């Protein structure tokens, strides 16, 4: 790391603020110890390698600031003072343990009445149950409830066996105090030990526990002797166990860890309430540092770079006060979890499981995430640019506003991932993806591209998902009701003028249902479109159903044909000529566009072919003798479709429909952008159908030779 002009020079907060206002941004290597930068704006400054121990950046604006290799935390002389404070807490906790344990020992071994000895036994049992509950259940509400029950039972027993009322009250108070004191002492020693390890190191933690043991032992010996000492030792052993669990990252003791970190960060560097968006702490030393939220607001850590930051486990996060309501800011949630902290500092998540993890706003640029499980994870606003995500599972992941620019996504599972126009998908390195997490009965995981011998070319991935982003899919249950369809679509057009009948991209059969795909302009509220559709369509459908029930006796098979023809007229009025899939009209037949009706799966290909021939014959002759004859070209395509043995009858009908749409467009005396769009989509349909055909396919050969001529005649190439 190169040195700056202020390397090793002491600068006060006032000097830094003045220099910054004058345009200075380079403060590399400066000594800023104890500087108070409360509320100042230092965005874009470079403090790499700076000494910021005990500096206060409370409520400061530090967007994009470089703190890489900086040294944060406590000054050396303050570490000793912190150590003394922790030892004092441990000593007091040990004294409490010994003092309250003496009460129990007194009842057990003082030679008093039988009732007092029974009360002492009840107290011992209450302490044992309480300590066991905390050790087993952690420092949680459930454990505290168990402690409360143990105290209540011990007190009840003490009252029951005591003689006079005054004696009962005294014994009950002593037993309750002994149980509560033992528990409080165990927790206090655990907090002191955790704080010492987080602050001054493991040796300090051992010293804190030793002091507590000595304090408890001294009181025990001076008081009732071995009996109270045994109770105190049990409490101290529980404390040691809790300390070990805290530093193993056991979530049951997370509250005690937060309290210990509060002790360890007293007097250290604090960023409480600061805006650290896009700042970097790469390779920084962060022990004794606080990033806690203030009473009002929060510390903003969106896109902060933590790569190779030191001692991030000992940084204080979350609320300023451990009893304060905890609300994580974007970028903070991942830091609360030990696995998340490791991921952010190492940028290595290969083969790891982060399913359902909250990774909002994290900075994982360039991270190694091959085969990582991010199923259902919240990645909203995160940076995954240039990340290695080959084989990653992103099924159901929330990716609104996520940056995937230049990421490597080959083999990733993208089933039901949630993206929108704010998701960045530029320069993606991807050969293929899967749209299904689990394979079906044939082992198919919905690979894209479908052909296993074909890969995405540069830019294909973006186009594929861009088309998905700019469309709304509406599922119509149990066939289409023409009147309801017309009313609902008309309502959408009125609410969104940019949407027209040409926006309908296609209809797809889903059993008895129909899936309608509508292209919408970028930025359109898809939720509003779907809401409008559902409200109008369902209302009209309910009304139509009521009318149909009243007239059921009068309407028979001929009426169903009228419904089909009425729906055909409606579609024609909107000039929808780009359907790639037939539409269920509700009577078992399917409308395929133009005047062609397909009944079930039995297709009259001869009738369809004849209609296509009629449409081709309506194409005007070329204006110049040397100009390609579109009639001949489409006739050759028609012949190739009819002769193609690798296509089913359904597929042939679809291909002939595409040829018919091109022929219809060619009869337009004034070709427009709309006409060009029809031709472009029809050509894409034919080309797409040839992708799965063999090299010997006549249709594939014809499309390769003839489709470029078609596109050139419509000025599309």
XYZ file of C-alpha atoms in Angstrom:
717
model
C 0.000 0.000 0.000
C 1.435 3.363 -1.045
C 1.895 6.130 1.524
C 0.057 9.426 1.497
C 1.361 12.915 2.176
C -0.057 12.813 5.709
C 1.569 9.467 6.517
C 2.236 9.318 10.286
C 1.085 12.918 10.814
C -1.362 13.719 13.614
C -4.450 15.477 12.318
C -7.317 16.710 14.453
C -10.925 16.364 13.365
C -11.035 20.113 12.768
C -7.993 19.979 10.466
C -9.394 17.056 8.502
C -12.744 18.787 8.066
C -11.041 22.005 6.909
C -8.812 20.175 4.421
C -11.764 18.170 3.112
C -13.766 21.351 2.540
C -10.808 22.690 0.549
C -10.960 19.666 -1.771
C -8.480 17.311 -0.097
C -9.461 13.638 -0.178
C -6.162 11.843 0.411
C -5.595 11.176 4.124
C -3.715 7.909 3.746
C -1.697 6.897 6.797
C -2.818 9.887 8.891
C -3.049 9.565 12.682
C -6.608 10.459 13.666
C -6.741 8.979 17.177
C -9.545 10.338 19.409
C -10.830 12.512 16.557
C -14.469 13.531 16.904
C -16.051 13.494 13.425
C -19.625 13.525 14.665
C -22.076 14.449 11.895
C -19.467 15.538 9.312
C -19.561 14.589 5.624
C -16.328 12.929 4.449
C -17.738 10.978 1.497
C -15.127 9.722 -0.942
C -12.168 10.345 1.376
C -9.237 7.924 1.484
C -8.281 6.900 5.045
C -6.470 3.725 4.017
C -3.777 2.777 6.487
C -4.898 5.530 8.898
C -4.832 5.174 12.686
C -8.446 5.775 13.738
C -8.307 4.224 17.207
C -10.857 5.740 19.600
C -12.099 8.044 16.811
C -15.804 8.847 16.798
C -17.648 8.886 13.469
C -21.101 9.066 15.044
C -23.807 10.040 12.509
C -21.101 10.921 9.945
C -21.645 10.597 6.188
C -18.902 8.282 4.923
C -20.225 7.052 1.584
C -17.520 5.382 -0.470
C -14.787 6.115 2.099
C -11.713 3.881 1.926
C -10.750 2.467 5.361
C -8.710 -0.422 3.962
C -5.741 -1.399 6.172
C -6.910 1.170 8.745
C -6.341 0.460 12.445
C -9.491 0.922 14.493
C -10.354 0.089 18.090
C -8.836 1.139 21.402
C -5.616 2.961 22.209
C -3.163 0.846 24.186
C -3.531 2.685 27.477
C -7.311 2.264 27.381
C -7.063 -1.510 27.026
C -5.620 -1.804 30.532
C -8.418 0.315 31.973
C -10.990 -1.815 30.208
C -9.348 -4.924 31.596
C -9.579 -3.545 35.146
C -13.284 -2.802 34.657
C -13.983 -6.345 33.508
C -11.996 -7.844 36.396
C -13.938 -5.647 38.830
C -17.221 -6.942 37.404
C -15.945 -10.518 37.708
C -14.869 -9.944 41.307
C -18.256 -8.502 42.272
C -20.025 -11.381 40.521
C -17.866 -13.889 42.393
C -18.648 -12.145 45.677
C -22.368 -12.357 44.942
C -22.099 -16.048 44.174
C -20.276 -16.754 47.415
C -22.496 -14.499 49.514
C -25.827 -15.908 48.386
C -24.497 -19.462 48.404
C -23.621 -18.927 52.087
C -27.334 -18.546 52.894
C -28.121 -21.963 51.489
C -25.151 -23.526 53.286
C -26.263 -21.929 56.531
C -29.665 -23.648 56.377
C -28.060 -26.961 55.457
C -25.187 -27.144 57.926
C -25.863 -24.712 60.784
C -27.534 -27.360 62.901
C -30.879 -25.559 62.836
C -34.310 -27.094 62.750
C -35.388 -29.792 60.314
C -37.584 -27.298 58.463
C -34.613 -25.025 57.796
C -32.593 -27.911 56.399
C -35.476 -28.797 54.074
C -35.607 -25.160 52.968
C -31.863 -25.323 52.269
C -32.341 -28.438 50.178
C -35.108 -26.682 48.252
C -32.758 -23.778 47.601
C -30.003 -26.088 46.329
C -32.455 -27.825 44.003
C -33.721 -24.426 42.789
C -30.166 -23.262 42.013
C -29.318 -26.534 40.248
C -32.469 -26.419 38.100
C -31.909 -22.750 37.226
C -28.271 -23.212 36.228
C -29.143 -26.323 34.214
C -31.946 -24.467 32.413
C -29.597 -21.651 31.398
C -26.868 -24.071 30.313
C -29.348 -26.138 28.299
C -31.705 -23.502 26.885
C -29.362 -20.516 26.719
C -29.987 -16.988 27.904
C -33.474 -16.890 26.423
C -36.985 -16.068 27.582
C -37.689 -19.772 27.836
C -34.708 -20.293 30.133
C -35.639 -17.278 32.262
C -39.134 -18.729 32.550
C -37.633 -21.984 33.830
C -35.587 -20.007 36.379
C -38.718 -18.208 37.539
C -40.514 -21.537 38.011
C -37.541 -22.961 39.940
C -37.462 -19.932 42.244
C -41.217 -20.109 42.799
C -41.099 -23.809 43.688
C -38.116 -23.323 46.028
C -39.845 -20.436 47.785
C -43.088 -22.414 48.068
C -41.264 -25.309 49.692
C -39.448 -22.936 52.057
C -42.715 -21.315 53.127
C -44.407 -24.694 53.569
C -41.748 -26.059 55.916
C -41.052 -22.889 57.894
C -42.725 -22.460 61.220
C -43.959 -19.004 62.167
C -45.112 -16.497 59.570
C -42.138 -14.253 60.208
C -39.796 -17.212 59.854
C -41.503 -18.301 56.643
C -41.044 -14.887 55.073
C -37.378 -14.741 56.099
C -36.580 -18.222 54.808
C -38.498 -17.636 51.574
C -36.602 -14.392 50.935
C -33.290 -16.080 51.657
C -33.992 -18.980 49.283
C -35.239 -16.680 46.513
C -32.228 -14.417 46.952
C -29.827 -17.362 46.892
C -31.255 -18.755 43.647
C -31.439 -15.348 41.968
C -27.966 -14.412 43.240
C -26.396 -17.620 41.940
C -27.980 -17.128 38.511
C -27.064 -13.432 38.375
C -23.511 -14.221 39.429
C -23.150 -16.908 36.759
C -24.434 -14.561 34.052
C -22.250 -11.659 35.252
C -19.096 -13.786 35.244
C -19.978 -15.093 31.775
C -20.428 -11.556 30.457
C -17.161 -10.429 32.053
C -15.319 -13.387 30.547
C -16.866 -12.871 27.122
C -16.045 -9.163 27.220
C -12.469 -9.871 28.263
C -11.902 -12.353 25.433
C -13.501 -9.997 22.890
C -11.455 -7.074 24.185
C -8.165 -7.980 25.819
C -7.831 -11.585 24.743
C -8.244 -15.117 26.064
C -5.732 -14.615 28.874
C -7.798 -11.726 30.187
C -10.877 -13.929 30.080
C -9.105 -16.579 32.146
C -8.004 -13.914 34.648
C -11.577 -12.636 34.948
C -12.879 -16.121 35.714
C -10.028 -16.718 38.178
C -10.859 -13.517 40.032
C -14.486 -14.562 40.246
C -13.470 -17.973 41.595
C -11.205 -16.356 44.177
C -13.943 -13.963 45.301
C -16.505 -16.711 45.632
C -14.046 -18.972 47.443
C -13.004 -16.272 49.895
C -16.595 -15.591 50.893
C -17.317 -19.310 51.165
C -14.375 -19.956 53.462
C -15.116 -16.897 55.598
C -18.773 -17.895 55.848
C -20.228 -21.363 56.019
C -17.290 -23.188 54.426
C -17.399 -26.040 51.964
C -21.167 -26.112 51.531
C -21.412 -22.611 50.124
C -18.200 -23.167 48.204
C -19.763 -26.097 46.353
C -22.727 -23.992 45.274
C -20.421 -21.159 44.179
C -18.226 -23.538 42.188
C -21.299 -24.950 40.397
C -22.293 -21.418 39.459
C -18.779 -20.634 38.217
C -18.592 -23.816 36.150
C -21.839 -22.780 34.515
C -20.248 -19.391 33.766
C -17.252 -21.040 32.079
C -19.567 -23.227 30.009
C -21.556 -20.155 28.898
C -18.338 -18.335 27.929
C -17.307 -21.240 25.715
C -20.730 -21.337 24.049
C -20.632 -17.601 23.403
C -17.328 -17.854 21.572
C -18.499 -20.866 19.610
C -21.254 -18.681 18.218
C -24.156 -20.505 19.906
C -27.215 -18.379 19.033
C -28.830 -19.245 22.384
C -26.298 -16.981 24.083
C -26.262 -14.204 21.478
C -27.716 -11.678 23.951
C -24.836 -12.263 26.364
C -22.366 -11.929 23.496
C -23.870 -8.521 22.649
C -23.463 -7.385 26.264
C -19.867 -8.638 26.321
C -19.101 -6.760 23.087
C -20.602 -3.626 24.623
C -17.958 -3.870 27.357
C -15.179 -4.670 24.886
C -15.929 -1.653 22.642
C -16.121 0.999 25.364
C -13.783 3.799 24.308
C -13.099 2.197 20.917
C -13.733 3.459 17.400
C -17.438 3.982 16.806
C -19.427 4.387 13.611
C -22.815 4.448 15.327
C -25.417 5.966 13.016
C -22.913 6.610 10.208
C -23.720 6.198 6.525
C -21.037 3.792 5.287
C -22.668 2.912 1.979
C -20.056 1.460 -0.443
C -17.227 2.083 2.032
C -14.406 -0.466 2.230
C -12.772 -2.014 5.305
C -10.623 -4.490 3.372
C -7.741 -5.744 5.553
C -8.678 -3.262 8.321
C -8.170 -4.098 12.026
C -11.567 -3.755 13.643
C -11.265 -5.098 17.197
C -12.977 -2.829 19.804
C -15.039 -1.214 17.012
C -18.749 -0.408 17.235
C -21.140 -0.356 14.300
C -24.195 -0.411 16.557
C -27.399 1.387 15.687
C -28.127 4.509 17.751
C -31.370 4.995 19.677
C -32.886 6.621 16.593
C -32.027 5.518 13.068
C -29.428 2.961 12.110
C -25.896 2.491 10.862
C -26.063 2.098 7.066
C -23.796 -0.648 5.747
C -25.102 -1.207 2.210
C -22.450 -2.593 -0.186
C -19.643 -2.254 2.389
C -16.538 -4.214 1.388
C -15.297 -6.479 4.222
C -12.814 -8.614 2.281
C -10.046 -9.839 4.643
C -11.149 -7.492 7.424
C -9.649 -8.589 10.769
C -11.591 -9.361 13.974
C -15.022 -8.817 12.441
C -16.320 -11.331 15.011
C -15.467 -8.788 17.731
C -17.257 -5.838 16.149
C -20.358 -4.651 17.942
C -23.467 -4.671 15.748
C -27.196 -4.151 16.139
C -28.825 -1.920 18.755
C -26.935 0.493 21.001
C -28.694 -1.058 24.010
C -29.226 -4.798 24.098
C -32.801 -4.370 25.339
C -33.633 -1.984 22.484
C -35.912 -3.278 19.722
C -33.643 -4.785 17.112
C -34.121 -3.708 13.498
C -31.443 -4.525 10.967
C -30.497 -2.096 8.242
C -29.776 -3.418 4.774
C -26.245 -4.843 4.781
C -26.247 -5.601 8.529
C -28.193 -8.868 8.695
C -25.422 -10.979 7.164
C -22.957 -9.681 9.766
C -25.118 -10.998 12.621
C -24.429 -14.577 11.578
C -20.959 -16.099 11.929
C -21.238 -17.860 8.559
C -22.261 -14.575 6.972
C -19.253 -12.761 8.446
C -16.947 -15.485 7.160
C -18.487 -15.255 3.686
C -18.057 -11.471 3.567
C -14.434 -11.565 4.714
C -13.276 -14.546 2.618
C -15.607 -14.138 -0.406
C -15.627 -17.938 -0.574
C -18.979 -19.713 -0.430
C -18.204 -22.698 -2.665
C -20.562 -25.649 -1.948
C -21.997 -23.903 1.129
C -25.628 -23.645 2.170
C -27.120 -20.158 2.541
C -30.699 -21.175 1.755
C -33.104 -18.575 3.106
C -30.271 -16.312 4.283
C -30.772 -12.559 4.582
C -28.032 -11.132 2.356
C -29.668 -7.826 1.492
C -27.257 -5.149 0.361
C -24.082 -7.201 0.841
C -21.005 -6.718 -1.320
C -19.956 -10.059 -2.831
C -18.331 -8.690 -5.953
C -16.043 -11.306 -7.467
C -16.952 -13.871 -4.788
C -16.396 -17.591 -5.370
C -19.915 -19.016 -5.066
C -19.786 -22.106 -7.237
C -22.605 -24.546 -6.418
C -23.699 -22.397 -3.470
C -27.257 -22.976 -2.257
C -29.069 -19.629 -2.213
C -32.568 -21.083 -2.463
C -35.072 -18.559 -1.139
C -32.271 -16.195 -0.050
C -32.924 -12.459 0.101
C -30.375 -10.872 -2.233
C -32.271 -7.639 -2.820
C -29.876 -4.778 -3.503
C -26.798 -7.012 -3.185
C -23.707 -6.719 -5.392
C -22.777 -10.002 -7.091
C -20.957 -8.472 -10.049
C -18.263 -10.749 -11.485
C -19.215 -13.446 -8.961
C -18.582 -17.102 -9.822
C -22.086 -18.593 -9.582
C -21.667 -21.660 -11.774
C -24.111 -24.335 -10.649
C -25.579 -22.097 -7.954
C -29.128 -22.712 -6.753
C -31.043 -19.421 -6.957
C -34.497 -21.014 -6.917
C -36.959 -18.591 -5.355
C -34.227 -16.078 -4.506
C -35.240 -12.432 -4.129
C -33.077 -10.463 -6.566
C -34.749 -7.066 -6.873
C -32.101 -4.426 -7.579
C -29.322 -7.035 -7.441
C -26.179 -6.417 -9.510
C -25.209 -9.520 -11.521
C -23.136 -7.648 -14.120
C -20.433 -9.897 -15.622
C -21.375 -12.738 -13.240
C -20.773 -16.344 -14.293
C -24.093 -18.227 -14.194
C -23.514 -21.348 -16.296
C -25.540 -24.233 -14.892
C -27.329 -22.106 -12.296
C -30.896 -22.945 -11.288
C -33.135 -19.894 -11.727
C -36.522 -21.427 -10.978
C -38.991 -18.746 -9.831
C -36.232 -16.269 -8.950
C -37.664 -12.801 -8.443
C -36.125 -10.158 -10.702
C -37.378 -6.909 -12.183
C -36.162 -4.040 -14.350
C -33.775 -2.900 -11.585
C -31.900 -6.219 -11.631
C -28.630 -5.717 -13.537
C -27.896 -8.510 -16.031
C -25.276 -7.049 -18.368
C -22.360 -8.996 -19.891
C -23.429 -12.236 -18.206
C -21.087 -15.186 -18.802
C -23.516 -18.077 -19.190
C -23.767 -21.079 -21.505
C -27.007 -22.526 -20.134
C -29.301 -22.387 -17.093
C -32.042 -24.530 -15.570
C -35.537 -23.266 -14.801
C -36.468 -26.223 -12.591
C -34.708 -27.300 -9.423
C -35.928 -30.902 -9.499
C -35.937 -33.029 -12.672
C -39.226 -34.388 -13.977
C -39.900 -38.021 -14.806
C -37.733 -37.743 -17.922
C -34.862 -36.133 -16.031
C -35.597 -32.748 -17.620
C -34.822 -29.635 -15.529
C -36.100 -27.180 -18.132
C -32.709 -26.399 -19.598
C -32.345 -23.189 -21.582
C -31.506 -23.431 -24.427
C -33.601 -26.606 -24.735
C -31.147 -28.286 -27.100
C -28.408 -29.890 -24.931
C -25.971 -29.438 -27.803
C -26.587 -25.703 -27.942
C -25.317 -22.934 -25.635
C -26.211 -19.294 -25.157
C -24.198 -16.967 -27.333
C -22.935 -13.652 -25.876
C -25.957 -11.487 -25.130
C -28.512 -14.322 -25.382
C -28.961 -14.630 -21.613
C -29.810 -10.952 -21.239
C -32.277 -11.094 -24.137
C -33.950 -14.198 -22.769
C -34.623 -12.706 -19.349
C -35.256 -9.198 -20.681
C -38.187 -10.630 -22.625
C -39.441 -12.212 -19.421
C -39.125 -8.914 -17.546
C -41.139 -7.013 -20.150
C -44.100 -9.392 -20.178
C -47.069 -10.165 -17.974
C -48.556 -13.649 -17.977
C -52.250 -14.056 -17.168
C -53.642 -17.517 -16.491
C -57.269 -18.004 -17.566
C -58.859 -20.994 -15.871
C -61.106 -23.467 -17.692
C -61.004 -21.886 -21.127
C -61.691 -18.359 -22.342
C -64.965 -16.476 -22.057
C -64.893 -14.072 -25.037
C -66.999 -11.276 -23.519
C -65.061 -11.361 -20.249
C -61.774 -11.398 -22.173
C -62.765 -8.393 -24.246
C -63.955 -6.369 -21.248
C -60.860 -7.161 -19.170
C -58.408 -6.406 -21.955
C -60.221 -3.198 -22.837
C -59.877 -2.098 -19.188
C -56.120 -2.722 -19.352
C -55.823 -0.660 -22.550
C -57.737 2.219 -20.980
C -55.534 2.172 -17.869
C -52.290 1.720 -19.842
C -52.474 3.495 -23.249
C -49.074 2.096 -24.291
C -50.578 -1.389 -24.358
C -52.442 -2.352 -27.533
C -53.855 -5.507 -29.073
C -50.451 -6.042 -30.715
C -48.993 -6.358 -27.208
C -50.448 -9.862 -26.955
C -47.474 -12.128 -27.597
C -49.188 -15.481 -27.529
C -51.556 -17.981 -25.974
C -50.396 -21.270 -24.495
C -52.537 -24.228 -23.516
C -52.026 -25.487 -19.949
C -54.414 -28.431 -19.821
C -57.872 -26.869 -19.634
C -56.369 -23.448 -18.899
C -54.915 -20.776 -21.178
C -51.816 -18.711 -20.422
C -51.894 -15.280 -22.088
C -48.578 -13.429 -22.495
C -48.721 -9.640 -22.877
C -45.726 -7.434 -23.612
C -45.643 -4.262 -21.494
C -43.434 -1.160 -21.605
C -40.534 -0.988 -19.161
C -41.566 0.410 -15.800
C -45.199 -0.674 -16.089
C -46.723 -1.933 -12.853
C -47.381 -5.587 -13.554
C -49.310 -5.904 -10.323
C -51.748 -3.208 -11.480
C -52.290 -4.974 -14.798
C -52.961 -8.325 -13.160
C -55.236 -6.719 -10.553
C -57.270 -4.926 -13.245
C -57.534 -8.095 -15.292
C -58.676 -10.250 -12.365
C -61.281 -7.761 -11.160
C -62.930 -7.150 -14.546
C -62.628 -10.671 -15.955
C -63.981 -12.389 -12.831
C -66.867 -9.913 -12.538
C -67.885 -10.374 -16.190
C -67.410 -14.125 -15.950
C -69.688 -14.332 -12.906
C -72.364 -12.331 -14.731
C -72.010 -14.480 -17.844
C -72.291 -17.641 -15.757
C -75.538 -16.411 -14.193
C -77.026 -15.634 -17.607
C -75.866 -18.967 -18.976
C -77.595 -20.823 -16.164
C -80.903 -19.061 -16.885
C -80.738 -19.855 -20.570
C -79.199 -23.302 -20.308
C -82.330 -25.028 -21.646
C -82.405 -22.853 -24.758
C -78.762 -22.931 -25.747
C -77.287 -26.013 -27.388
C -74.429 -27.013 -29.611
C -75.028 -24.342 -32.261
C -74.667 -21.615 -29.622
C -71.201 -22.845 -28.706
C -70.145 -22.372 -32.330
C -71.476 -18.810 -32.203
C -69.344 -18.138 -29.126
C -66.276 -19.367 -30.985
C -67.066 -17.169 -33.992
C -67.754 -14.178 -31.734
C -64.390 -14.609 -30.059
C -62.758 -14.864 -33.477
C -64.345 -11.549 -34.502
C -63.138 -9.913 -31.312
C -59.574 -11.013 -31.909
C -59.796 -9.839 -35.511
C -61.057 -6.417 -34.353
C -57.872 -6.061 -32.339
C -55.794 -7.386 -35.257
C -54.124 -10.114 -33.201
C -52.183 -12.035 -35.825
C -49.185 -13.235 -33.868
C -50.509 -16.193 -31.893
C -48.156 -19.147 -31.740
C -50.562 -21.373 -29.818
C -54.285 -22.095 -30.335
C -56.776 -20.762 -27.793
C -59.326 -22.856 -25.941
C -62.771 -21.437 -26.745
C -64.506 -23.480 -24.072
C -66.143 -26.132 -26.298
C -63.163 -28.407 -26.897
C -62.014 -26.603 -30.048
C -59.104 -24.212 -30.383
C -58.848 -20.969 -32.306
C -55.597 -20.763 -34.269
C -55.853 -17.349 -35.932
C -57.288 -16.186 -39.246
C -60.190 -18.368 -40.313
C -58.631 -21.670 -39.239
C -60.276 -23.659 -36.460
C -58.540 -26.703 -34.985
C -60.877 -29.201 -33.370
C -59.152 -30.953 -30.468
C -55.957 -32.603 -31.603
C -57.429 -33.753 -34.948
C -56.178 -31.211 -37.474
C -57.460 -30.815 -41.037
C -54.054 -30.034 -42.523
C -55.481 -30.087 -46.044
C -57.935 -27.326 -45.181
C -55.237 -25.302 -43.437
C -52.860 -25.752 -46.364
C -55.546 -24.622 -48.796
C -56.174 -21.448 -46.811
C -52.428 -20.737 -46.659
C -52.244 -21.187 -50.454
C -55.090 -18.694 -50.920
C -53.309 -16.148 -48.732
C -50.039 -16.621 -50.652
C -51.822 -16.118 -53.974
C -53.089 -12.737 -52.770
C -49.526 -11.406 -52.548
C -48.870 -8.828 -55.305
C -46.288 -9.704 -57.960
C -42.832 -8.104 -57.513
C -42.488 -4.599 -58.939
C -39.207 -5.423 -60.695
C -38.383 -8.639 -62.613
C -35.089 -9.082 -60.754
C -36.704 -8.716 -57.290
C -37.221 -11.964 -55.276
C -40.731 -13.317 -55.635
C -42.254 -13.637 -52.133
C -44.989 -15.883 -53.519
C -42.434 -18.444 -54.634
C -40.473 -18.173 -51.397
C -43.513 -18.782 -49.169
C -44.736 -21.576 -51.433
C -41.385 -23.332 -50.983
C -41.659 -22.888 -47.204
C -45.216 -24.242 -47.259
C -44.107 -27.284 -49.254
C -41.180 -27.913 -46.894
C -43.496 -27.774 -43.868
C -46.002 -30.199 -45.351
C -43.237 -32.637 -46.336
C -41.361 -32.482 -43.006
C -41.549 -35.937 -41.425
C -39.968 -34.834 -38.154
C -42.902 -32.552 -37.245
C -46.161 -33.655 -35.663
C -49.487 -32.521 -37.106
C -49.796 -29.917 -34.345
C -46.358 -28.555 -35.177
C -47.103 -28.487 -38.907
C -50.284 -26.521 -38.225
C -48.305 -24.031 -36.168
C -45.640 -23.681 -38.880
C -48.261 -23.186 -41.613
C -49.905 -20.524 -39.462
C -46.556 -18.681 -39.306
C -46.276 -18.813 -43.115
C -49.848 -17.516 -43.360
C -49.041 -14.540 -41.119
C -46.125 -13.569 -43.354
C -48.374 -13.861 -46.419
C -51.049 -11.687 -44.774
C -48.441 -9.056 -43.876
C -47.228 -9.038 -47.496
C -50.667 -7.950 -48.715
C -50.430 -4.697 -46.711
C -50.031 -1.931 -49.327
C -48.207 0.307 -46.801
C -45.923 -1.848 -44.625
C -45.442 -0.401 -41.134
C -43.500 -1.190 -37.989
C -46.464 -3.258 -36.934
C -46.261 -5.327 -40.138
C -42.536 -5.798 -39.657
C -43.170 -7.020 -36.117
C -45.608 -9.643 -37.375
C -43.109 -10.903 -39.943
C -40.266 -10.902 -37.449
C -42.190 -12.965 -34.904
C -43.476 -15.411 -37.517
C -39.944 -15.916 -38.866
C -38.695 -16.463 -35.310
C -41.369 -19.128 -34.839
C -40.220 -21.018 -37.931
C -36.577 -20.700 -37.013
C -37.263 -21.866 -33.472
C -39.049 -24.970 -34.709
C -36.017 -26.005 -36.744
C -33.625 -25.949 -33.768
C -34.619 -29.453 -32.687
C -34.649 -30.908 -36.207
C -31.834 -33.051 -37.612
C -29.363 -31.913 -40.263
C -31.323 -33.948 -42.840
C -34.474 -31.894 -42.263
C -35.849 -30.286 -45.426
C -37.607 -27.597 -43.436
C -34.425 -26.648 -41.599
C -32.583 -26.354 -44.918
C -35.414 -24.296 -46.451
C -35.587 -21.922 -43.477
C -31.843 -21.398 -43.533
C -31.970 -20.380 -47.196
C -35.333 -18.620 -47.455
C -35.951 -16.775 -44.160
C -33.091 -14.267 -44.754
C -34.772 -13.424 -48.100
C -38.115 -12.888 -46.349
C -36.559 -10.595 -43.748
C -34.705 -8.617 -46.425
C -37.930 -8.014 -48.373
C -39.431 -6.440 -45.243
C -36.261 -4.397 -44.543
C -35.545 -6.360 -41.360
C -31.901 -7.144 -42.170
